[in-house]
Coordinates of C-alpha atoms in Angstrom, one line a residue:
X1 CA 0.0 0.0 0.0
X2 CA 2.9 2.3 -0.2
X3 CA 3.0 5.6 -2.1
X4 CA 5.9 4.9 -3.8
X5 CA 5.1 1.2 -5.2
X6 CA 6.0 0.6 -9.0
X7 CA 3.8 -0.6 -11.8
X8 CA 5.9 -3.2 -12.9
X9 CA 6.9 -3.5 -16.2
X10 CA 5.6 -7.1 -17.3
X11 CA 2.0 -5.1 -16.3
X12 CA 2.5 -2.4 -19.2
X13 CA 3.1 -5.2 -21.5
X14 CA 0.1 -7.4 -20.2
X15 CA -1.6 -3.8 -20.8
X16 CA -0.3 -3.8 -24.5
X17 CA -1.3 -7.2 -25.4
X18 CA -5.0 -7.1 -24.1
X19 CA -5.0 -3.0 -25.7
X20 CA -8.6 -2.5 -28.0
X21 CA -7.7 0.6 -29.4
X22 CA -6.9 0.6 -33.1
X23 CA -3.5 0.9 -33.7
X24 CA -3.5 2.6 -37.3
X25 CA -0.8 5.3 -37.1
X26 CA 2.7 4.8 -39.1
X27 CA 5.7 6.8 -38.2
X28 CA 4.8 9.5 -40.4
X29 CA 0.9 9.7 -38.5
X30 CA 2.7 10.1 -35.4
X31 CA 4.8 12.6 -36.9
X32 CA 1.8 14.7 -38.1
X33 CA 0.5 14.6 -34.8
X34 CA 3.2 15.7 -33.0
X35 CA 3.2 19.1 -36.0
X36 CA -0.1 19.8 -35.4
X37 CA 0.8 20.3 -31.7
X38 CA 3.3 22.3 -32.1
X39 CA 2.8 24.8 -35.2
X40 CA -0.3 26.3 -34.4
X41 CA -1.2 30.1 -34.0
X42 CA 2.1 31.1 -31.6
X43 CA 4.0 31.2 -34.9
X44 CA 1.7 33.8 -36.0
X45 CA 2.0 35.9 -32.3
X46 CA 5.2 35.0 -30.0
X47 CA 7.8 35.7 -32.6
X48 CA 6.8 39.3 -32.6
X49 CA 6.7 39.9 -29.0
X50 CA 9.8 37.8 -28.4
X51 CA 11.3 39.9 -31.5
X52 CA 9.8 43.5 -30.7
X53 CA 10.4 43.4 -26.5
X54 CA 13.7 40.9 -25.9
X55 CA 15.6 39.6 -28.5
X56 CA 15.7 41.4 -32.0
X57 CA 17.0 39.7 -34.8
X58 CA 18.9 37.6 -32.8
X59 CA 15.3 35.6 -31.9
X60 CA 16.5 32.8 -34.3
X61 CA 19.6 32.2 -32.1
X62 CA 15.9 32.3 -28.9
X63 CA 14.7 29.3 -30.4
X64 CA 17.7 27.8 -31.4
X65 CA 18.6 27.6 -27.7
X66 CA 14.8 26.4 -27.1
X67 CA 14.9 24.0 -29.3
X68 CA 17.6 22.3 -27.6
X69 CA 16.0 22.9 -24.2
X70 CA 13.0 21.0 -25.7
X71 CA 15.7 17.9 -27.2
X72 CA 16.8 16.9 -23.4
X73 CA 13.5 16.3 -23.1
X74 CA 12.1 15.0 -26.1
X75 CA 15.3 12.4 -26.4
X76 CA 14.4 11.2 -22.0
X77 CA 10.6 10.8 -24.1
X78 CA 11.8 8.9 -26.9
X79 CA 13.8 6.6 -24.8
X80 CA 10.7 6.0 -22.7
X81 CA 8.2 5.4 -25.4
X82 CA 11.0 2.4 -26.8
X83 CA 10.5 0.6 -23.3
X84 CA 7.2 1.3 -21.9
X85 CA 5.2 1.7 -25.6
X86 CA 1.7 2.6 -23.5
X87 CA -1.1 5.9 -23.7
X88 CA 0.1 7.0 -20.5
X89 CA 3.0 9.5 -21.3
X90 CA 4.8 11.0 -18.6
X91 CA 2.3 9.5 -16.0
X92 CA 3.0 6.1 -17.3
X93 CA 6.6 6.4 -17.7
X94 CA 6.8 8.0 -13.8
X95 CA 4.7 4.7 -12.8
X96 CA 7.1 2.6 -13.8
X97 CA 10.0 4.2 -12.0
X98 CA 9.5 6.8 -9.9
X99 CA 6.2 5.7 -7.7
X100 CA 2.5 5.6 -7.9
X101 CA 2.4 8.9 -5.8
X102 CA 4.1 10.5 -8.5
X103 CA 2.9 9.1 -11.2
X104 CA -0.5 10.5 -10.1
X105 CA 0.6 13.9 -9.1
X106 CA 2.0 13.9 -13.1
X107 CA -0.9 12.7 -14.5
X108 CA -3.4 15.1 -12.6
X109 CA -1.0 18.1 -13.5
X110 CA -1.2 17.1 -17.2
X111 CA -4.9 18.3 -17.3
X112 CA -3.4 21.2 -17.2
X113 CA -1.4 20.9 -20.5
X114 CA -3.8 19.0 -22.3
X115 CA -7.4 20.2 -21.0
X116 CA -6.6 23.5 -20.0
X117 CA -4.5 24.4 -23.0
X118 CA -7.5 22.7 -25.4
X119 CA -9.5 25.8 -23.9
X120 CA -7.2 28.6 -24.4
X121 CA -6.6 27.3 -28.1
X122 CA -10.3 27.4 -28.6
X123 CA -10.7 31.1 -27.6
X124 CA -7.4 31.4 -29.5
X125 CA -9.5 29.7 -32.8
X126 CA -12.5 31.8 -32.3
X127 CA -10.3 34.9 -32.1
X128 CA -8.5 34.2 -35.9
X129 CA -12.1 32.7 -37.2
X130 CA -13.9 36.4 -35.9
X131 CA -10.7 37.4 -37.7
X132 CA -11.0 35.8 -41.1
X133 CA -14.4 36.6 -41.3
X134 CA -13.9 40.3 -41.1
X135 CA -11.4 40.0 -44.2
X136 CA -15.0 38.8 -45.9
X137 CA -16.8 41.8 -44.5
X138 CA -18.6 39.2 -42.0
X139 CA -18.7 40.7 -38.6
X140 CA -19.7 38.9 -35.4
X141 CA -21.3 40.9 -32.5
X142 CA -19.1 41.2 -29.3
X143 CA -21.4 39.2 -27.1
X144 CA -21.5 36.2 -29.2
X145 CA -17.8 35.9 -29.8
X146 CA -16.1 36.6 -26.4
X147 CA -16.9 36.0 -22.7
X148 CA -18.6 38.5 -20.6
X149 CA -15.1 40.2 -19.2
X150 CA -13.4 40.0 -22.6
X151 CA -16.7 41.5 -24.2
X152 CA -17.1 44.5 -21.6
X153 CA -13.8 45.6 -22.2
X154 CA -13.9 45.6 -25.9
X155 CA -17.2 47.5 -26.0
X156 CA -15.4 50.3 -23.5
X157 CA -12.4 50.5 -25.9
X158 CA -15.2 51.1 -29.0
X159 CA -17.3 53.0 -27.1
X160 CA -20.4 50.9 -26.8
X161 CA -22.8 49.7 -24.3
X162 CA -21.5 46.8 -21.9
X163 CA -23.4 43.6 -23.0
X164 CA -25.7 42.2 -20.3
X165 CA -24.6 38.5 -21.6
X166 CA -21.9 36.7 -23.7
X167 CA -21.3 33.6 -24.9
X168 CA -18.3 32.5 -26.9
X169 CA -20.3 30.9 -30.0
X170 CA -17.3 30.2 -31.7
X171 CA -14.9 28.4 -29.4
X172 CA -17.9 26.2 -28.4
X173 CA -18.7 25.6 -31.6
X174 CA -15.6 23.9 -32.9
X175 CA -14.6 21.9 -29.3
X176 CA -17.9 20.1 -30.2
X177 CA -16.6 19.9 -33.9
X178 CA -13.0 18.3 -32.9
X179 CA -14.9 16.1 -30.0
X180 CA -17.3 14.3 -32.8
X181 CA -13.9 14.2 -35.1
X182 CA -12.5 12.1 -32.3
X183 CA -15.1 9.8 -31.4
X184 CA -15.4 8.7 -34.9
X185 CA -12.0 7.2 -34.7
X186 CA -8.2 7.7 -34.6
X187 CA -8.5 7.3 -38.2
X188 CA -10.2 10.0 -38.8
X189 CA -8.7 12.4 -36.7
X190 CA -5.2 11.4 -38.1
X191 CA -6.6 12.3 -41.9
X192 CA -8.3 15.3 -39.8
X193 CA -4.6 16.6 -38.9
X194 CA -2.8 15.4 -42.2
X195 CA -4.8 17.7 -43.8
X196 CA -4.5 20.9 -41.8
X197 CA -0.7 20.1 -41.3
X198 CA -0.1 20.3 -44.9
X199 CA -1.8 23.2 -45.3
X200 CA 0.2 25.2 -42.3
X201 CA 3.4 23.7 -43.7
X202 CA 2.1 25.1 -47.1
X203 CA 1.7 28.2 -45.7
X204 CA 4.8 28.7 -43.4
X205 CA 7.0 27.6 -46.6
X206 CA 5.1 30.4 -48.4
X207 CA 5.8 32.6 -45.6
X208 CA 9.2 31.3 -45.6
X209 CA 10.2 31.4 -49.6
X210 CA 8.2 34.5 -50.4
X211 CA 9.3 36.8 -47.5
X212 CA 13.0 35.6 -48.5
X213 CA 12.6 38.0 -51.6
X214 CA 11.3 41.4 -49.1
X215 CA 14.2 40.6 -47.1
X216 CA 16.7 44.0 -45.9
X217 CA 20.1 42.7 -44.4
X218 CA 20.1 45.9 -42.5
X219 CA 17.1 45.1 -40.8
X220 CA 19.6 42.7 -39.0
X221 CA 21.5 45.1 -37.9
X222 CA 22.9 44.8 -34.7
X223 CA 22.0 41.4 -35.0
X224 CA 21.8 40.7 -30.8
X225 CA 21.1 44.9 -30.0
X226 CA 22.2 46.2 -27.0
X227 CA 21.3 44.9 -23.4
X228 CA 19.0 47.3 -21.1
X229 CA 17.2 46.6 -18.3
X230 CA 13.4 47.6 -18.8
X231 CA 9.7 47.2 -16.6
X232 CA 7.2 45.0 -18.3
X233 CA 3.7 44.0 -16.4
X234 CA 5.7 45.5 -13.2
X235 CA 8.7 43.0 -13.0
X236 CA 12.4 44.2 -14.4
X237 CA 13.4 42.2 -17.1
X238 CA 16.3 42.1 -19.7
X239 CA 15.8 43.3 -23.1
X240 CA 18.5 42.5 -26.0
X241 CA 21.7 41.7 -24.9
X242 CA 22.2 37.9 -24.2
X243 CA 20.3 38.1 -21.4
X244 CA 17.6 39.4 -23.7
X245 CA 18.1 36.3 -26.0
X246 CA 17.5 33.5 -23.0
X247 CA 14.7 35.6 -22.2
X248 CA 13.0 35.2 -25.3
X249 CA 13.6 31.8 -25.1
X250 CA 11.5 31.0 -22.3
X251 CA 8.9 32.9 -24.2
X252 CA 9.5 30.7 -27.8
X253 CA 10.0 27.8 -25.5
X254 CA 5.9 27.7 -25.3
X255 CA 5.6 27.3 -28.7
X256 CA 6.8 24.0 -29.0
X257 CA 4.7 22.5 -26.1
X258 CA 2.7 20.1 -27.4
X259 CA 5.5 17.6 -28.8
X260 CA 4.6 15.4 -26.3
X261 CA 1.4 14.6 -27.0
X262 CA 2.8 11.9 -29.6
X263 CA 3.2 9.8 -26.7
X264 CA 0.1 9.9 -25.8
X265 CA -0.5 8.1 -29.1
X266 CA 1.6 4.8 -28.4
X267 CA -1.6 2.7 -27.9
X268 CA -2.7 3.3 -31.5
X269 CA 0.5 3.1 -33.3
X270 CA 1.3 0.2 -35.5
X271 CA 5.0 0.3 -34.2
X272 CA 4.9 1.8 -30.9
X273 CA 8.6 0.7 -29.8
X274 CA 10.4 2.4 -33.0
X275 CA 8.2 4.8 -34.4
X276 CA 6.7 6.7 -31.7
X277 CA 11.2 7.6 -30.9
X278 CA 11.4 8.8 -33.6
X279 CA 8.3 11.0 -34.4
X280 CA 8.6 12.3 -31.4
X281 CA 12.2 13.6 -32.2
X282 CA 11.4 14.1 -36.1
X283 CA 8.7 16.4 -35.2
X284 CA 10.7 18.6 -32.7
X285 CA 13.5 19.3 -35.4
X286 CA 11.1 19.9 -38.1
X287 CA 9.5 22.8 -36.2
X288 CA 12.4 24.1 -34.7
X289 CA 13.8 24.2 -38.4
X290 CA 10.7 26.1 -39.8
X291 CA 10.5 28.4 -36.9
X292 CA 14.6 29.7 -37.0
X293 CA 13.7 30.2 -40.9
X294 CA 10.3 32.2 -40.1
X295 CA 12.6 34.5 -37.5
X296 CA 14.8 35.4 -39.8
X297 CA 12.7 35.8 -42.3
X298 CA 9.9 38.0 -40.1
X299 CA 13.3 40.5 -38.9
X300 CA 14.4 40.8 -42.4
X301 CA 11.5 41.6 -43.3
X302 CA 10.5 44.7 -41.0
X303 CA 13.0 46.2 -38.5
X304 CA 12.4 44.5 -34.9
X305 CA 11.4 47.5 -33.2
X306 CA 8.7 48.4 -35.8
X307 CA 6.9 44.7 -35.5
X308 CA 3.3 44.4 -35.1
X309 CA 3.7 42.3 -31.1
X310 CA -0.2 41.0 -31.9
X311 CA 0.1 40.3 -35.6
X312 CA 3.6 40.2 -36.9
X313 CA 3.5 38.1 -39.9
X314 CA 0.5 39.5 -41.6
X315 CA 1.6 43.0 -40.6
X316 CA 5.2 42.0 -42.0
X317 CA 3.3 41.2 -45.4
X318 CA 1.3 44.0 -45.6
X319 CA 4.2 46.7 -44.9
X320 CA 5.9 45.0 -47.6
X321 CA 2.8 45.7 -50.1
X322 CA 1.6 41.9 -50.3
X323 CA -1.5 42.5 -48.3
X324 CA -3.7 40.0 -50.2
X325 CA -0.8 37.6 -47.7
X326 CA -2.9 38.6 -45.3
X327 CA -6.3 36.2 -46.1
X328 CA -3.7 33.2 -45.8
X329 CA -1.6 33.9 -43.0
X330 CA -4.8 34.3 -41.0
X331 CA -6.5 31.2 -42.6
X332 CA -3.3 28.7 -42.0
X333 CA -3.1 30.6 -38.1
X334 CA -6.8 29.2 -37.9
X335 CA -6.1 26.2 -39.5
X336 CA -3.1 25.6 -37.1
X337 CA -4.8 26.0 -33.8
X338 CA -7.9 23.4 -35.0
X339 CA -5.0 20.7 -35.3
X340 CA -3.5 21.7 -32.0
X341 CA -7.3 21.8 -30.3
X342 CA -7.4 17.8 -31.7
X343 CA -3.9 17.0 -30.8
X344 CA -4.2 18.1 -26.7
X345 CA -8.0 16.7 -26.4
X346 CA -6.9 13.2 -27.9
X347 CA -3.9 13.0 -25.8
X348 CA -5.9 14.0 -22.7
X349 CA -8.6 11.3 -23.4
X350 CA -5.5 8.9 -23.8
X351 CA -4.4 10.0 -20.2
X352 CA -6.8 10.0 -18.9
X353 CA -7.5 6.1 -20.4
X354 CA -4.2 4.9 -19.1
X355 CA -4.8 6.0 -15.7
X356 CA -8.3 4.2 -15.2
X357 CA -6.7 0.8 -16.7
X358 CA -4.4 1.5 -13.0
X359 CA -7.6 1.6 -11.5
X360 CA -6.4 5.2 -10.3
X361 CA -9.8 7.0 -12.4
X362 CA -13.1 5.2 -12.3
X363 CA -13.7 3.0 -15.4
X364 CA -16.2 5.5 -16.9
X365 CA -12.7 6.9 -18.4
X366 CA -11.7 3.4 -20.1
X367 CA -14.8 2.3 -21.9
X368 CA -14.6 2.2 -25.3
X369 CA -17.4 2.6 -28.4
X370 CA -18.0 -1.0 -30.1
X371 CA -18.1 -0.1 -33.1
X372 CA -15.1 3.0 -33.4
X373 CA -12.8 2.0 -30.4
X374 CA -12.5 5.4 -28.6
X375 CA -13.0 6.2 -25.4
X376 CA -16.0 7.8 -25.8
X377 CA -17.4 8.8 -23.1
X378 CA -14.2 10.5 -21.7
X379 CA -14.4 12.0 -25.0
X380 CA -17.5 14.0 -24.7
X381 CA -17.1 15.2 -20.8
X382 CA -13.8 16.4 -21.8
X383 CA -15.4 18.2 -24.8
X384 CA -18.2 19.2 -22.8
X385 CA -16.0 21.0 -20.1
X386 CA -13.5 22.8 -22.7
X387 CA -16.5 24.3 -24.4
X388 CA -18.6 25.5 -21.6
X389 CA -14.9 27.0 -20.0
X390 CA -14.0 28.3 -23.4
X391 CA -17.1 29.9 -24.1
X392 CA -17.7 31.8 -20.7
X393 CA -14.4 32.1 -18.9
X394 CA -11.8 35.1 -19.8
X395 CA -8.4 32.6 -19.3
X396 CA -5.7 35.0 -20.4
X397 CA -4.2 34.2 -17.3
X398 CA -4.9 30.8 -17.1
X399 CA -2.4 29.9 -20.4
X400 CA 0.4 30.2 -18.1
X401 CA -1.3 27.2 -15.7
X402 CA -0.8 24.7 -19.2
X403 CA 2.7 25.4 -19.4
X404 CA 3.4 24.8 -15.7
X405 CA 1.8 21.1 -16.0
X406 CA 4.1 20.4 -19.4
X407 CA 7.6 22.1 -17.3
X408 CA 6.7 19.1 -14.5
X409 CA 6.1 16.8 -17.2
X410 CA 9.2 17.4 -18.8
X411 CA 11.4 17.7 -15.7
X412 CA 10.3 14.2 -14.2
X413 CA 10.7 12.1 -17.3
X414 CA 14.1 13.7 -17.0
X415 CA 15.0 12.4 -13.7
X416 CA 12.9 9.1 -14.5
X417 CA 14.8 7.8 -17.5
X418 CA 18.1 8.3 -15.6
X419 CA 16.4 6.2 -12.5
X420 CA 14.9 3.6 -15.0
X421 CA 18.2 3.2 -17.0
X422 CA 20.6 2.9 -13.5
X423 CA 17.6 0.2 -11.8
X424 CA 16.9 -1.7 -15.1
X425 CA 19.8 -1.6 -17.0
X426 CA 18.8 -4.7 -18.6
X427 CA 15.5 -4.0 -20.1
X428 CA 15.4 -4.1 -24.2
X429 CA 15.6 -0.4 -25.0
X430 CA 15.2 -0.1 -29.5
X431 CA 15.8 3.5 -28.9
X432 CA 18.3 4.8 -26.1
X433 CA 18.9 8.6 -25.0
X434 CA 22.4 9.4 -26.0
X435 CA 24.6 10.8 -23.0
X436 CA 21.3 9.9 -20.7
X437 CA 22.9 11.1 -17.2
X438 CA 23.9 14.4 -19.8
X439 CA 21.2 14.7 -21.4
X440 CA 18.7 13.9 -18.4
X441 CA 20.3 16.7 -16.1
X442 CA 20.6 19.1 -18.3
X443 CA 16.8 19.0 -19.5
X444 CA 16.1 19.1 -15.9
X445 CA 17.8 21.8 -15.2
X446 CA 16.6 23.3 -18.4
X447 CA 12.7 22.9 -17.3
X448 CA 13.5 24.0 -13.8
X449 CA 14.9 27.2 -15.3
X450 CA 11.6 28.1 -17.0
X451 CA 9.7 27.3 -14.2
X452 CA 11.7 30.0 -11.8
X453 CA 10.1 33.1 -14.7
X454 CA 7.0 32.2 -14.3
X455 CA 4.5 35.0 -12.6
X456 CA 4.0 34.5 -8.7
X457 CA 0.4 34.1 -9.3
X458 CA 0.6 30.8 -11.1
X459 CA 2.8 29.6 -8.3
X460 CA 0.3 29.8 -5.9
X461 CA -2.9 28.3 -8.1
X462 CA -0.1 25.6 -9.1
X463 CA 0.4 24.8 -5.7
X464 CA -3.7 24.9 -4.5
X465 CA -4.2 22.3 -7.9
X466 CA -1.6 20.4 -7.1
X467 CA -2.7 20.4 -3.3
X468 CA -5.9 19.3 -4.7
X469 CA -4.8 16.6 -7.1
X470 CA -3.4 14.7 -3.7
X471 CA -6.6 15.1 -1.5
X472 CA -8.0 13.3 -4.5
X473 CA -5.2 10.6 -4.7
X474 CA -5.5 9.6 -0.9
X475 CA -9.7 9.8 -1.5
X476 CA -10.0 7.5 -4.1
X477 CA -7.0 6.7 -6.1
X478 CA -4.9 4.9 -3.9
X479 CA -7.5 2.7 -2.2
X480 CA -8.9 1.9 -5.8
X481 CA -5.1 1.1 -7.8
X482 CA -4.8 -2.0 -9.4
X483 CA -1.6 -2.5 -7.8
X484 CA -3.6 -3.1 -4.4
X485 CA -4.2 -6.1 -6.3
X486 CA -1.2 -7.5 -7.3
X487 CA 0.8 -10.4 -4.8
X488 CA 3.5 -8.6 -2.6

């Protein structure tokens, strides 16, 4: 009854062998996946800010450095999902090696990634959708396309009455759209994200090739500009310099959360042990690749200091006198965030399945439809909850509570490969993490970093969730684990 027992290994593989869910992704599915996670709208948003306020023309060299933040970790993953080929993630990967207490206190703290971040994206979608549909002369009203807050303060800023009521039409209207995509199968969401993915690729190429001809060398001049020391939302913070640079790259560093969720996917692919490695890796280098180019490109393109923080690609375009860039830049920035909305509600469904097979969630979590193998019913409450959130809650805030859950995600499968490879150094391992005790240290270290910038605020709501998540373990989850089961 210990905290700390392990799930022993030979019980992820009995969990493997008896697994219903279809497993129908290739390398190149998982790869997809693990895109449309991570190129979504903050392509089309943080590299202006990161650019304008911190880092200049040297932002390439920002997520360069968080790009290589992000391998520790994604290498510690890949080495994980070779051994322990199972839905679970992090949570599953902590079971096996670090303790059941932990594993839990990982897996409750990924609702934050996966659920909470699903619900920023959607008000995320709704604002580029309202967006796009200006460009056609189609405007929404304010109370049917924002929450109450966010609608008051817009109707101040324009000079209208304050609505009496709002209701974010939009953002509910496509979680329910992504929530029947994934009941319907892994199939279909899979074609669901080809698709978008090769239309954002399409359109960060075009991004990438066109802008190359609108491009100034002088607008990279100083390349990293000069250090100062500057207030921003009433903390003092580096701008430029080097200092400037690493601070930018705990901005960037967000945009690449999401890589992850390939993990998730391990139950469903047809060769968990080799191909979930290396789509996990293949998709990280990909985007950092595309996201250095866009960089340069974007502070070629207009001087840093003259970058539009809230649009910076379109605005880049349109200085350059190739408005009519404008309709696709905002289309593939829509397009973008619907793949990332799928990506983070299937992995969290996949969680959340993995932790009621331990017995450590209530089986409503692990049923699955007869006829399309999902887990349904999960499915719809987590749909159900993003969409009411989404549509009535102002969560500008609460972005920063998503990247907290991924940082302790990230940290601990660190630490837990390095424990896994020193206690079992005899389990078969297709893919191992180069340098592990290197590697694993550092990406701790590099997550730990991150974590110290974040605003005092989301400390403390961390720490009441996370307080929260234990009540709930000693409640329910540890009288009700599987492993209460198992002969001592």
């Amino acid at each position: 009854m210990s905290i700390w027992r392990l799930k022993p290994v030979s019980a992820f593989e009995a969990d493997m062998k008896k697994s219903d869910l279809n497993r129908v992704l290739t390398k190149w599915g998982l790869t997809s996946l693990g895109i449309g996670a991570i190129i979504g709208g903050g392509i089309f948003t943080l590299t202006g800010i990161a650019a304008h306020d911190y880092a200049g023309p040297a932002l390439a060299l920002s997520f360069v450095i968080a790009g290589i933040g992000c391998l520790f970790a994604s290498l510690c993953y890949a080495e994980f999902a070779s051994v322990l080929p199972v839905e679970g993630s992090a949570y599953a990967y902590a079971y096996g090696t670090v303790g059941e207490i932990f594993a839990w206190f990982i897996g409750w703290n990924l609702i934050l990634e996966y659920m909470m971040g699903a619900t920023t994206v959607a008000v995320a979608w709704s604002g580029y959708f309202v967006k796009l549909l200006h460009l056609f002369g189609i405007d929404f009203p304010l109370w049917l396309c924002n929450d109450l807050a966010t609608a008051t303060e817009k109707a101040a800023k324009l000079g209208e009455e304050a609505p009496s009521f709002a209701f974010n039409l939009p953002a509910f209207l496509i979680t329910w759209v992504v929530t029947w995509i994934l009941v319907k199968g892994i199939k279909e969401a899979a074609k669901t994200n080809n698709i978008i993915v090769i239309i954002k690729i399409a359109v960060v190429l075009f991004v990438i090739i066109v802008g190359a001809f609108y491009i100034k060398t002088e607008n990279w001049q100083p390349f990293i500009p000069e250090a100062k020391s500057v207030m921003i939302d009433g903390v003092e913070k580096i701008s430029f310099g080097y200092g400037g640079v690493l601070t930018a790259a705990t901005i960037v560093f967000f945009a690449y959360i999401g890589f992850d969720a390939v993990s998730t996917q391990a139950g469903e692919a047809i060769n968990p042990k080799k191909d979930v490695p290396f789509a996990i890796v293949a998709s990280l280098v990909i985007c950092t690749v595309l996201y250095i180019l866009v960089s340069l490109v974007l502070t070629g393109m207009v001087k840093y200091d003259m970058l539009d923080k809230s649009a910076p690609v379109a605005s880049a375009f349109s200085e350059n006198g190739i408005s009519w860039a404008v309709f696709i830049i905002t289309l593939a920035a829509t397009a973008g965030l619907t793949s990332v909305m799928l990506v983070m509600m299937l992995g969290q469904t996949r969680i959340f399945l993995g932790m009621a097979k331990d017995g450590l969630l209530p089986g409503f979590f692990k049923t699955l439809h007869p006829k399309f193998k999902t887990p349904h019913k999960s499915t719809f409450l987590v749909g159900g909850i993003i969409s009411l959130v989404a549509a009535f809650t102002p969560i500008d805030k609460v972005s920063e509570m998503c990247s907290m859950g991924t940082l302790l995600a990230f940290a601990m499968v660190c630490i837990a490969v390095m424990i896994l490879r020193y206690k079992k150094p005899e389990l078969e391992r297709p893919y191992r993490t180069p340098a592990v005790y290197l590697v694993g240290t550092l990406g701790v270290l590099f997550n730990l970093f991150l974590m110290y910038f974040v605003r005092i605020d989301t400390w403390k709501a961390f720490i009441v969730w996370g307080t929260l998540g234990i009540i709930v373990y000693f409640v329910y989850g540890k009288r009700k684990s599987n492993l209460n089961n198992l002969p001592e």
